Coordinates of C-alpha atoms in Angstrom, one line a residue:
X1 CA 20.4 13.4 152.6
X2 CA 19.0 10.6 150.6
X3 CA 20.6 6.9 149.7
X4 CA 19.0 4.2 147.4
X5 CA 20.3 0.9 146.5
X6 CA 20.2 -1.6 143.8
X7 CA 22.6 -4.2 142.5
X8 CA 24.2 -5.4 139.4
X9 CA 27.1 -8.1 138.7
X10 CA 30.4 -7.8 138.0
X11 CA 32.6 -10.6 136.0
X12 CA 35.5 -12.8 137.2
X13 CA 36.3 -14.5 134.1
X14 CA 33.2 -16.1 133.3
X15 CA 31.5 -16.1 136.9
X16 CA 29.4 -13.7 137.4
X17 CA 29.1 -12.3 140.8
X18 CA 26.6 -9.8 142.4
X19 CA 27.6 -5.8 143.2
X20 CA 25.5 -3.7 145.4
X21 CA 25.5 -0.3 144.1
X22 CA 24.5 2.3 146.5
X23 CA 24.2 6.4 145.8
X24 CA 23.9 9.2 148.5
X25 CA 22.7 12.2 147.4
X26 CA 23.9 15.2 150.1
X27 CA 24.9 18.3 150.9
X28 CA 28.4 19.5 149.8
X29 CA 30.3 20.4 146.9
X30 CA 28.1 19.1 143.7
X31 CA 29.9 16.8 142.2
X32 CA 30.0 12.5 141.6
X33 CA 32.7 10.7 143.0
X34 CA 32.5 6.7 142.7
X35 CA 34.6 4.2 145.2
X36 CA 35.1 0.6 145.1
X37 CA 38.2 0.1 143.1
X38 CA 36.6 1.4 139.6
X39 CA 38.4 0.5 136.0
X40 CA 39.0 3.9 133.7
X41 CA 35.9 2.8 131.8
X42 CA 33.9 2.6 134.9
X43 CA 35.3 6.0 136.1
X44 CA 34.3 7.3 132.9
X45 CA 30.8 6.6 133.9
X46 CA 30.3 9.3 135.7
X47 CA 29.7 11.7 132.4
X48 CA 27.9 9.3 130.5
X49 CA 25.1 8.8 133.1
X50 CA 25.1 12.5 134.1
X51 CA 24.6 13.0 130.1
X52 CA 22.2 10.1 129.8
X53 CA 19.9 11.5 132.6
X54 CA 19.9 14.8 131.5
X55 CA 19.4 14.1 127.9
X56 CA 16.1 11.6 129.0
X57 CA 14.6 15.1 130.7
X58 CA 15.4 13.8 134.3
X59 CA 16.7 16.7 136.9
X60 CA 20.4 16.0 137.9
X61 CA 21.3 16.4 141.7
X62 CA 22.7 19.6 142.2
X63 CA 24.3 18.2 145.5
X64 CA 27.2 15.8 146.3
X65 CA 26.8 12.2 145.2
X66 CA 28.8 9.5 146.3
X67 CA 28.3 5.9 144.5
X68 CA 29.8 3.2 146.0
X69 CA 30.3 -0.4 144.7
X70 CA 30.2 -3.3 147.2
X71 CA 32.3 -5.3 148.0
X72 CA 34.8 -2.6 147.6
X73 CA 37.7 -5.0 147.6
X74 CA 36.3 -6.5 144.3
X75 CA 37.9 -4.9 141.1
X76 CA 35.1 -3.8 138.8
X77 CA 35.4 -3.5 135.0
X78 CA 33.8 -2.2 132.1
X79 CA 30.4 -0.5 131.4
X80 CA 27.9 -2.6 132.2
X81 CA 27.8 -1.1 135.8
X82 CA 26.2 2.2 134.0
X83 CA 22.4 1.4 134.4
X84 CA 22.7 0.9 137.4
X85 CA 24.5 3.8 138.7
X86 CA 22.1 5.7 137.1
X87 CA 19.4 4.3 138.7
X88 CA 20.9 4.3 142.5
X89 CA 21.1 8.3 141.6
X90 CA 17.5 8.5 140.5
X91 CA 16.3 7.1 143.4
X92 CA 18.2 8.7 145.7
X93 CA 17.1 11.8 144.6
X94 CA 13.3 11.2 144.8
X95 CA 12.9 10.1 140.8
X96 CA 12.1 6.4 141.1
X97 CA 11.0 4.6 144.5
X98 CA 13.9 3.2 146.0
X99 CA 11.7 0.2 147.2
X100 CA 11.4 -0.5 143.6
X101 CA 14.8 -0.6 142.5
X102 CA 16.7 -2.5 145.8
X103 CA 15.9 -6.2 144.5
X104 CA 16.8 -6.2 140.7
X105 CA 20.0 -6.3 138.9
X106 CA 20.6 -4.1 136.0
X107 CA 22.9 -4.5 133.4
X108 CA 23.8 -1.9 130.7
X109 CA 26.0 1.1 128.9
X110 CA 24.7 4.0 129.2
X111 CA 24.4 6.7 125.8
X112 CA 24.7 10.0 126.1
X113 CA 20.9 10.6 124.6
X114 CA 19.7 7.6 127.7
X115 CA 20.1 4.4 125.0
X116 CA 20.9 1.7 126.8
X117 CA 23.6 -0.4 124.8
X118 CA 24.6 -4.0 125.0
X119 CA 27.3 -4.9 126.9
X120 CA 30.2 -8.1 126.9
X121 CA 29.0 -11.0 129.2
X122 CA 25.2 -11.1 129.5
X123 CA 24.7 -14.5 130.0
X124 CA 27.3 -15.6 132.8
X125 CA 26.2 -12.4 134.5
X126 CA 22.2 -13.7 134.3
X127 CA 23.6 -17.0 135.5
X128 CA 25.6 -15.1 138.6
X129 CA 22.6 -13.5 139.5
X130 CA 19.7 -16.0 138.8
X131 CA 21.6 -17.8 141.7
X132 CA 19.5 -15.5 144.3
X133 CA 15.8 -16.2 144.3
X134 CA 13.3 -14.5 142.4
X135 CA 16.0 -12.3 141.0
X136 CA 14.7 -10.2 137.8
X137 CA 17.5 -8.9 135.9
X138 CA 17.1 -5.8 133.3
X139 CA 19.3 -5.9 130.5
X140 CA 19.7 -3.8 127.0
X141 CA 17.5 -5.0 124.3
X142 CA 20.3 -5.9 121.9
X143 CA 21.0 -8.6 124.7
X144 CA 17.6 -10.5 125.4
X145 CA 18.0 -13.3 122.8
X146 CA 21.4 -13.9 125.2
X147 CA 19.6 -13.2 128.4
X148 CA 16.5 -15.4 127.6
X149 CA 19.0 -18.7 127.1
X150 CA 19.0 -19.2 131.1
X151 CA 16.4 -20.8 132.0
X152 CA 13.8 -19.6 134.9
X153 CA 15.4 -16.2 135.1
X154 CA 13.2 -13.2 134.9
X155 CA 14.7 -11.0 132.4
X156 CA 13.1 -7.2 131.5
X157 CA 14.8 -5.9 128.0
X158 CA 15.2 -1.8 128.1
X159 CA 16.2 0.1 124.7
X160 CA 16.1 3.5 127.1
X161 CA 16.5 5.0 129.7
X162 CA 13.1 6.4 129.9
X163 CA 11.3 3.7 129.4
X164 CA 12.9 1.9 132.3
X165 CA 12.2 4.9 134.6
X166 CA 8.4 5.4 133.7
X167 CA 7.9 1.5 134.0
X168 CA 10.1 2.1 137.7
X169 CA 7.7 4.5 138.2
X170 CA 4.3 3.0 137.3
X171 CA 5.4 -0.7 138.9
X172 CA 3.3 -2.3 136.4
X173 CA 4.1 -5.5 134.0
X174 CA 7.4 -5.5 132.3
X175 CA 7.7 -3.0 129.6
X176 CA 7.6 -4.0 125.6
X177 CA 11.1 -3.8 124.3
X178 CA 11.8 -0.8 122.0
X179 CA 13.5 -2.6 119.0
X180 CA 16.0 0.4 117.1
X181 CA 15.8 1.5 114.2
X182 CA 19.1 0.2 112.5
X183 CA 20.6 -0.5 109.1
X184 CA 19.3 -3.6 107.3
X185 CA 22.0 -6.2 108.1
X186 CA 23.8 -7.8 105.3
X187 CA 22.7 -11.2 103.9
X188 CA 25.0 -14.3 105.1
X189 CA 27.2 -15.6 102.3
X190 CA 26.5 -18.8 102.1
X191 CA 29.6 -21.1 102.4
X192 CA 30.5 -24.8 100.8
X193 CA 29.9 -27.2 103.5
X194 CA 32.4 -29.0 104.6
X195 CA 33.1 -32.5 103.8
X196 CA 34.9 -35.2 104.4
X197 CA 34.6 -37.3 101.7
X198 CA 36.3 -34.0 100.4
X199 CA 39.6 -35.6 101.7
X200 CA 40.6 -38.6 99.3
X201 CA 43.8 -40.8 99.5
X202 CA 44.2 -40.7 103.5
X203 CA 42.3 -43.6 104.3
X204 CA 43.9 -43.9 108.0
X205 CA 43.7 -39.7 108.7
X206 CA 40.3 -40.4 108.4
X207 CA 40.1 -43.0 110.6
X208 CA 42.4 -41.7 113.3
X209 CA 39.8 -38.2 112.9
X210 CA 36.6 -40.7 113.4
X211 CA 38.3 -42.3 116.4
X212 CA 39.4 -38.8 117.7
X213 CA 35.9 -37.6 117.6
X214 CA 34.3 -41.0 119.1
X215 CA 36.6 -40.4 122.4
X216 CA 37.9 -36.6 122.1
X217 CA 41.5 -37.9 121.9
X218 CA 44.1 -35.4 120.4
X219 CA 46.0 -35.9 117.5
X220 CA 49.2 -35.1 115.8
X221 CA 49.5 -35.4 112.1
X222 CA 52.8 -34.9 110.1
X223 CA 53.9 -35.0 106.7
X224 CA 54.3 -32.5 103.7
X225 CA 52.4 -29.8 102.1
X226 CA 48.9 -30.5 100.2
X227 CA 48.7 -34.2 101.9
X228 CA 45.3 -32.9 103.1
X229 CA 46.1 -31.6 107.4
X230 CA 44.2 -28.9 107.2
X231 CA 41.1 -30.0 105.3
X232 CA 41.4 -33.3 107.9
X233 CA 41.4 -30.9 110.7
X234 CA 38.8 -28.3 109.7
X235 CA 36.7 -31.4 109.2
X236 CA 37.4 -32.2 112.1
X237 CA 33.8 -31.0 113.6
X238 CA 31.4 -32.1 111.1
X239 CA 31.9 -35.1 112.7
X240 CA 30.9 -34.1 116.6
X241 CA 27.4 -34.3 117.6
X242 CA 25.8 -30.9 119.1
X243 CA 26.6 -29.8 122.2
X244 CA 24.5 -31.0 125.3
X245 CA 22.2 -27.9 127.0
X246 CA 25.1 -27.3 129.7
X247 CA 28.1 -27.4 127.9
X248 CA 26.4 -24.9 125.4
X249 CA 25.7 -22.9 128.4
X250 CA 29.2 -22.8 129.1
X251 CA 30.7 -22.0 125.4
X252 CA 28.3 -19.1 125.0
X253 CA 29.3 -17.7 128.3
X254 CA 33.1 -17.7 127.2
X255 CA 32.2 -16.1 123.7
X256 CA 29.9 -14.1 125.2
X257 CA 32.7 -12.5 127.5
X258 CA 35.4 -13.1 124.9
X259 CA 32.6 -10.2 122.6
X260 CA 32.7 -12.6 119.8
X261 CA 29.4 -14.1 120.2
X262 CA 27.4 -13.9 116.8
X263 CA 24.4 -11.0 117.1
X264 CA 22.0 -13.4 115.2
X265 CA 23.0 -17.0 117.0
X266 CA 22.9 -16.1 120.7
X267 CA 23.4 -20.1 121.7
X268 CA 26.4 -21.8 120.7
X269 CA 25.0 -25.5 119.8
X270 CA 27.9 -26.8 117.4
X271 CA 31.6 -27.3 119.4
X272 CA 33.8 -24.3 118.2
X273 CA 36.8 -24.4 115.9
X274 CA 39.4 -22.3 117.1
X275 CA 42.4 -21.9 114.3
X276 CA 45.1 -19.1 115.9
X277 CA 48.2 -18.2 113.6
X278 CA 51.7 -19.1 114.6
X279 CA 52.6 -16.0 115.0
X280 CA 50.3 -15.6 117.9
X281 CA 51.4 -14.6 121.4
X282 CA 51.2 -16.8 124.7
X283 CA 48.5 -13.8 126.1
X284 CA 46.4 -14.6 122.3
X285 CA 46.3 -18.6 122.9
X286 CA 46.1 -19.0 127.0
X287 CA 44.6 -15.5 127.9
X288 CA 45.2 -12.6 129.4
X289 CA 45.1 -8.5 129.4
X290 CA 46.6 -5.8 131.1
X291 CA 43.6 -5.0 133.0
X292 CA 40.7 -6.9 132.0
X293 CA 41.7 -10.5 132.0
X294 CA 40.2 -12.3 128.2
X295 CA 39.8 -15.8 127.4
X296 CA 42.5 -17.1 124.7
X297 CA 42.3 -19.7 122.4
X298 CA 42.2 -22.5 124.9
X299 CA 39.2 -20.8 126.5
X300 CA 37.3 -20.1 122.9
X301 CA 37.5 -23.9 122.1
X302 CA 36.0 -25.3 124.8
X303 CA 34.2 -28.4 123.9
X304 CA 35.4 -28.2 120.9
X305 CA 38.5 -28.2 118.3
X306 CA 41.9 -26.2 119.0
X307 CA 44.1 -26.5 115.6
X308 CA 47.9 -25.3 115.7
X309 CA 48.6 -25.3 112.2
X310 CA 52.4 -25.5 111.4
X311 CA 53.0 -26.2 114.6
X312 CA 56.3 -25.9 115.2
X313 CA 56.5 -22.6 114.0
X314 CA 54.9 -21.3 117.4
X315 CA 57.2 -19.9 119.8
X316 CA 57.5 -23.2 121.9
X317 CA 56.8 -21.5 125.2
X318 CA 53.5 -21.3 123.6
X319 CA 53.1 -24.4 122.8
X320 CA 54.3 -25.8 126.2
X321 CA 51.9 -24.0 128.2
X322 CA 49.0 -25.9 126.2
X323 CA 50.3 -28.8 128.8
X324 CA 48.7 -27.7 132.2
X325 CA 44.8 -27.1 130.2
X326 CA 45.7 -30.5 128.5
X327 CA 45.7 -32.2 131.9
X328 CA 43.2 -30.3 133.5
X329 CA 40.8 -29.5 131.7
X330 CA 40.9 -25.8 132.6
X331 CA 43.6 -22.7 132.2
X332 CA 44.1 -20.2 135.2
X333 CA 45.4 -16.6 134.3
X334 CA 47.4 -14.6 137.4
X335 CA 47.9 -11.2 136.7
X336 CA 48.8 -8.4 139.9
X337 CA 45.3 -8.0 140.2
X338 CA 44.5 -11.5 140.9
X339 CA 43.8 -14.9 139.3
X340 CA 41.1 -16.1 136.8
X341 CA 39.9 -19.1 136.1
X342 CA 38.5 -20.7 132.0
X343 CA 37.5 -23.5 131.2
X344 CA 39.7 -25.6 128.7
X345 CA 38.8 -28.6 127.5
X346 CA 39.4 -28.7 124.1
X347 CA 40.1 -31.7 121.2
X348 CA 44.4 -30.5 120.2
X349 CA 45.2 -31.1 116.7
X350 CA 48.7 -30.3 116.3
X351 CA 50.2 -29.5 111.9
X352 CA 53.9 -30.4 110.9
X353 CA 56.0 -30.6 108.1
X354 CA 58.7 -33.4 108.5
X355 CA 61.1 -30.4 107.9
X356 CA 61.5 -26.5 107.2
X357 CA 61.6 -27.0 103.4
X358 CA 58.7 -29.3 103.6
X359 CA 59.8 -31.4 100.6
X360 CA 58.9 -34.8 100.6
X361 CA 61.8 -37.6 100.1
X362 CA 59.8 -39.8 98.0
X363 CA 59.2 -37.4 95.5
X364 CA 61.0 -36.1 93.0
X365 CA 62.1 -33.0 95.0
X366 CA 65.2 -33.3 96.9
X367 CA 65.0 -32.4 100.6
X368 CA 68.4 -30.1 101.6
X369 CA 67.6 -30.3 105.3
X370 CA 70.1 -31.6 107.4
X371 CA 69.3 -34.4 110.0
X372 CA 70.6 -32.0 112.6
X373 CA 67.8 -29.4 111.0
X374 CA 65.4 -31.6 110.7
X375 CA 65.8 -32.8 114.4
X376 CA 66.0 -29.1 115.8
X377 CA 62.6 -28.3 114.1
X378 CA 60.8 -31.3 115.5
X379 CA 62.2 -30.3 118.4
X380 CA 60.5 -27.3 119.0
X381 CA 57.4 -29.7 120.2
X382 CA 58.6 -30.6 123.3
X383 CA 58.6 -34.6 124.3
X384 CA 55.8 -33.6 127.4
X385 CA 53.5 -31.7 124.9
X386 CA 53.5 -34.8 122.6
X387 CA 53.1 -37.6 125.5
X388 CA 49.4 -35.7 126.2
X389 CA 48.6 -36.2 122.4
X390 CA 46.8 -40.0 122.0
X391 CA 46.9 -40.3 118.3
X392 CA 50.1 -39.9 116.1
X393 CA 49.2 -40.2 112.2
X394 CA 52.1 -39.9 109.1
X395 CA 50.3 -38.3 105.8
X396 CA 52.3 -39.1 102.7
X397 CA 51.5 -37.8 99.0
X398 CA 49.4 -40.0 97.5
X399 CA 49.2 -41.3 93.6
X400 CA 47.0 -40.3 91.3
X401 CA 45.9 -44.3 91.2
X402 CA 45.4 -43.9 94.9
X403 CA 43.6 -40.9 94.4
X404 CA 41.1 -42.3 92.1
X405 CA 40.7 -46.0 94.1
X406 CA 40.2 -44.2 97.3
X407 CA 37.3 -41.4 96.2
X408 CA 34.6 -44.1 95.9
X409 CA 35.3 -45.8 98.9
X410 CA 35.6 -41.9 101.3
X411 CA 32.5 -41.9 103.4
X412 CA 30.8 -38.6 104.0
X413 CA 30.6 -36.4 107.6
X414 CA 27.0 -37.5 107.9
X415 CA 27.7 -41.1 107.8
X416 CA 31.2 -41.1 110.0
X417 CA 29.1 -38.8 112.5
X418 CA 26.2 -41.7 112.7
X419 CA 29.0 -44.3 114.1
X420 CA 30.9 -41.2 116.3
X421 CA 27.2 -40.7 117.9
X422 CA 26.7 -44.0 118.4
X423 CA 29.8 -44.8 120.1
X424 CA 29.9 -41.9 121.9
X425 CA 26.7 -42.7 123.3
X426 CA 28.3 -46.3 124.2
X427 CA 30.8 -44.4 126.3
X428 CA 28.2 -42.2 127.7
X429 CA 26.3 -45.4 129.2
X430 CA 29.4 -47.1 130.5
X431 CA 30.3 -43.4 132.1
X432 CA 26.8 -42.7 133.4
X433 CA 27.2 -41.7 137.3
X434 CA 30.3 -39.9 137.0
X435 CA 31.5 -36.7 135.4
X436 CA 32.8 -37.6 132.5
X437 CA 31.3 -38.1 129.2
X438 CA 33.8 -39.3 126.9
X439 CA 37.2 -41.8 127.0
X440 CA 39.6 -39.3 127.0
X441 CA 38.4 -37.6 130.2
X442 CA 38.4 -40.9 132.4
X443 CA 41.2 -39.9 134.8
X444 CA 44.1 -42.2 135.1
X445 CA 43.5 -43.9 139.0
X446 CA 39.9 -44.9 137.6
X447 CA 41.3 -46.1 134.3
X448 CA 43.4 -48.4 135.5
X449 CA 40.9 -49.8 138.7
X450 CA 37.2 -50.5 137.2
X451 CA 38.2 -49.6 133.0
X452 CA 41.7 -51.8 132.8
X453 CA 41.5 -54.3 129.7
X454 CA 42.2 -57.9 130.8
X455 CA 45.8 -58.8 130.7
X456 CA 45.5 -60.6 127.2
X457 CA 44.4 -57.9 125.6
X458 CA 47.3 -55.7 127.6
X459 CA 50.5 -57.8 126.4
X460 CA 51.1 -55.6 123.4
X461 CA 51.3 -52.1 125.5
X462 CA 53.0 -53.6 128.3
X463 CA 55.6 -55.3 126.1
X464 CA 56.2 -51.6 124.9
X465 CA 56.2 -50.1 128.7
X466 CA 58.6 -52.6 129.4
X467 CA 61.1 -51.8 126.3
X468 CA 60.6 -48.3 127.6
X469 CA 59.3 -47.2 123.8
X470 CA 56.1 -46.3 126.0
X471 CA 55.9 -43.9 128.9
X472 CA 53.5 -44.4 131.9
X473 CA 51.4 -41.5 130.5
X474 CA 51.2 -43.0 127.1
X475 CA 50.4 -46.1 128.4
X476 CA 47.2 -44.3 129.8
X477 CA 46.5 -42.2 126.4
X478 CA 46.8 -45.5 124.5
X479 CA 44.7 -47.7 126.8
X480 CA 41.8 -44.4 126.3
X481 CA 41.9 -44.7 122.5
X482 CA 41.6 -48.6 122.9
X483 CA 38.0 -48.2 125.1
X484 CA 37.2 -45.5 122.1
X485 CA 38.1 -47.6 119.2
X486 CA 35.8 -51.1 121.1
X487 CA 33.2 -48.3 121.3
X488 CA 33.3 -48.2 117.9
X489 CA 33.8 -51.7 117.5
X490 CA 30.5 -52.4 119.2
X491 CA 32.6 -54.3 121.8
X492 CA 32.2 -54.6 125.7
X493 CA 35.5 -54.3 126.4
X494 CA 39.0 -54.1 124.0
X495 CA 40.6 -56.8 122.8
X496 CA 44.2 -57.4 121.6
X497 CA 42.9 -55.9 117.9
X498 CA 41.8 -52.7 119.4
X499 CA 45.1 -52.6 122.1
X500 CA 47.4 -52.9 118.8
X501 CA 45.4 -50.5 117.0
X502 CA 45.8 -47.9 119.8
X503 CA 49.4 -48.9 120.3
X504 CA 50.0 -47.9 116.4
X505 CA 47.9 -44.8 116.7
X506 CA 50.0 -44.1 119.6
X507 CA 53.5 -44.7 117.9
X508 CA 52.4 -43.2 114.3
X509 CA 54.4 -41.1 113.0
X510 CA 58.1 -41.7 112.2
X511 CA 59.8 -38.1 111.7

């Protein structure tokens, strides 16, 4: 009777958490039996690796083998737990030195010829196991562009399985990758850039878009068809600067475990733009699975932009349960097999048409929608999912004379980013010694203690909060965009031009 042990890591939504994997090879019926609450695609393991090992001239135990993943009361999912199956076997039966194989983690599926194959979540599982000392981590070879983004993690690429036994054999330097021999990969297309000077004859879209970026306020923009949403809102991130080294680190983890993680960009640097349709589900946009639990939408655009086009067409369950990662910053999924845990905070641009016909009054076309219709469709954004949005903006049709008069004076992405930089930077200063990083983030206790305008420049909003036209929440929303907009003002602190500003950001659109 033999056992070896060696560990790999097993995901909880994007944490990453260590799995000892231990193999006794005894006497008894031959056979492999694995125990610690295996997925079917982990139970499945079983004939890969047997095929895997056989197939890279390696003797298979003729004997009983038992593999057991601790801590057993820890669900384990997918493939990745391959490689390292195989490798508790092999050194239970004699093939490897168990001594060599006890301290590192290995990561990878398993082919039936021995290739190892990349797997879903490499780099929050480097970052769950770079957290014990002197950890050395072997992963596929498709995965070490992914693997190498942590930093001062000791990370061994394999291609096979045996070149990973003869190097566990020899214990000498890290092996060279084996780089596959695959098809040429298409050229990129290459794509118009994306502009916003492209947009012409919404002069205060753009700004409400540049003060959005400066503070990562959300925004709500309605009027009729071709007035320019959607080329305001895919423009939207053109004008945010890159993301810092550790909020990278956390949107390449969620992509990386979401499996949409380009092959040739293993870092995320720019802040994602995440567009679902309105037909999606409520499992698509917040996450979810039957048994592996996925990021949604929420999750994906992290740091970044989340656009609901045609908003209320979502089912508005869907759209209410963008509330609780609004607030929080953060979206928890339960399922029976317990809870997980994304991070959520995104920039919400919410799409509408003043109506289902989406015909414009002050055109020639006619709307037939009745105020009861129109008020039913509106309705479908619920009054709490529109108090957590900070800017309101109506886009109407513009002339042709506006047209023309306003294309020499729209500014390009490049120069609107230069003034969101700086005034981000501005807020960054102010904000240095706490978490947060931009306006919208400062929670409400500390807003109104140590970042409260003086009382001059608060008459306008409380003037409002006492009509009751402005809720306590908005009152906090419209006192954010107001630090955001002296930001970029180059101001200290706002004054009653940047209070008023912010109050008719806040109170925007009339439906």
């Amino acid at each position: 009777m033999a056992v070896a042990r060696t560990r790999s890591v097993a995901l909880v939504g994007v944490t990453g958490r260590a799995v000892e994997v231990e193999a006794d090879v005894g006497n008894g019926l031959a056979g492999i039996h694995l125990i610690g609450l295996p997925d079917t695609a982990l139970s499945e393991a079983r004939d890969r690796v047997r095929s895997a090992v056989v197939n890279s001239t390696y003797p298979w135990p003729d004997a009983r083998i038992i593999v057991s993943l601790f801590p057993a009361s820890l669900p384990k999912r997918g493939s990745q737990f391959d490689l390292a199956i195989a490798v508790a076997i092999l050194g239970a039966a004699g093939v490897v030195p168990a001594e060599r194989i006890a301290e590192p983690f290995f990561l990878g599926e398993l082919g039936l010829d021995g290739r190892i194959r990349p797997v879903r979540g490499v780099l929050p599982s480097i970052l769950g196991a770079a957290k014990h000392e002197d950890a050395t981590i072997v992963v596929p070879s498709a995965n070490a562009a992914e693997a190498a983004l942590v930093p001062d993690a000791k990370v061994v690429p394999v291609a096979h399985l045996r070149q990973l036994v003869e190097w566990l054999r020899r214990g000498e330097d890290a092996p060279a990758p084996q780089v596959e021999e695959c098809v040429e990969p298409p050229k990129p297309t290459t794509e118009p850039a994306l502009d916003l000077a492209d947009v012409v004859g919404q002069p205060v879209a753009r700004r409400a878009l540049e003060v959005c970026a400066a503070g990562g306020h959300n925004l709500w923009m309605l009027g009729p068809p071709g007035t320019g949403k959607t080329m305001l809102a895919e423009r939207l991130p053109t004008l945010l600067p890159d993301l810092e080294l550790d909020h990278a680190l956390e949107v390449t983890a969620i992509h990386s475990v979401a499996g949409v993680l380009p092959p040739n960009a293993p870092m995320v640097s720019r802040p994602p733009f995440v567009s679902p349709h309105h037909t999606a589900t409520a499992a698509a946009v917040i996450g979810g699975g039957s048994t592996i639990v996925r990021p949604g939408a929420v999750a994906l655009a992290h740091r970044g932009v989340l656009f609901m086009d045609e908003a209320p067409e979502f089912p508005r369950h869907v759209l209410d349960a963008l509330r609780q990662p609004l607030e929080s910053g953060r979206v928890t999924v339960s399922r029976a097999a317990g809870s997980v845990t994304f991070p959520a905070r995104f920039m919400l641009v919410l799409a509408a048409n003043p109506c289902p016909c989406a015909q414009a009054e002050e055109q020639e076309e006619i709307c037939k929608c009745s105020p009861t219709v129109k008020r039913r469709y509106l309705g479908r954004l619920s009054g709490p999912l529109l108090d957590r949005v900070d800017m309101k903006v109506t886009v109407v049709r513009a002339s042709r004379r506006e047209l023309m008069a306003d294309r020499q004076f729209a500014e390009s992405s490049e120069t609107v980013a230069e003034r969101v930089l700086v005034a981000r930077e501005r807020a960054a200063k102010r904000l240095g010694g706490t978490p947060w990083r931009t306006n919208a983030e400062i929670p409400s206790s500390i807003l109104h203690s140590d970042y409260r305008p003086s009382s001059e420049a608060m008459k306008p909003m409380t003037s409002c909060l006492d009509s009751g036209t402005l809720s306590a929440r908005g009152l906090d929303r419209a006192v954010r965009v107001a630090w955001t907009l002296a930001d970029l003002a180059g101001k200290d602190r706002p004054e009653e031009d940047e209070t008023t500003a912010a109050l008719h950001f806040w109170l925007g659109v009339k439906s």
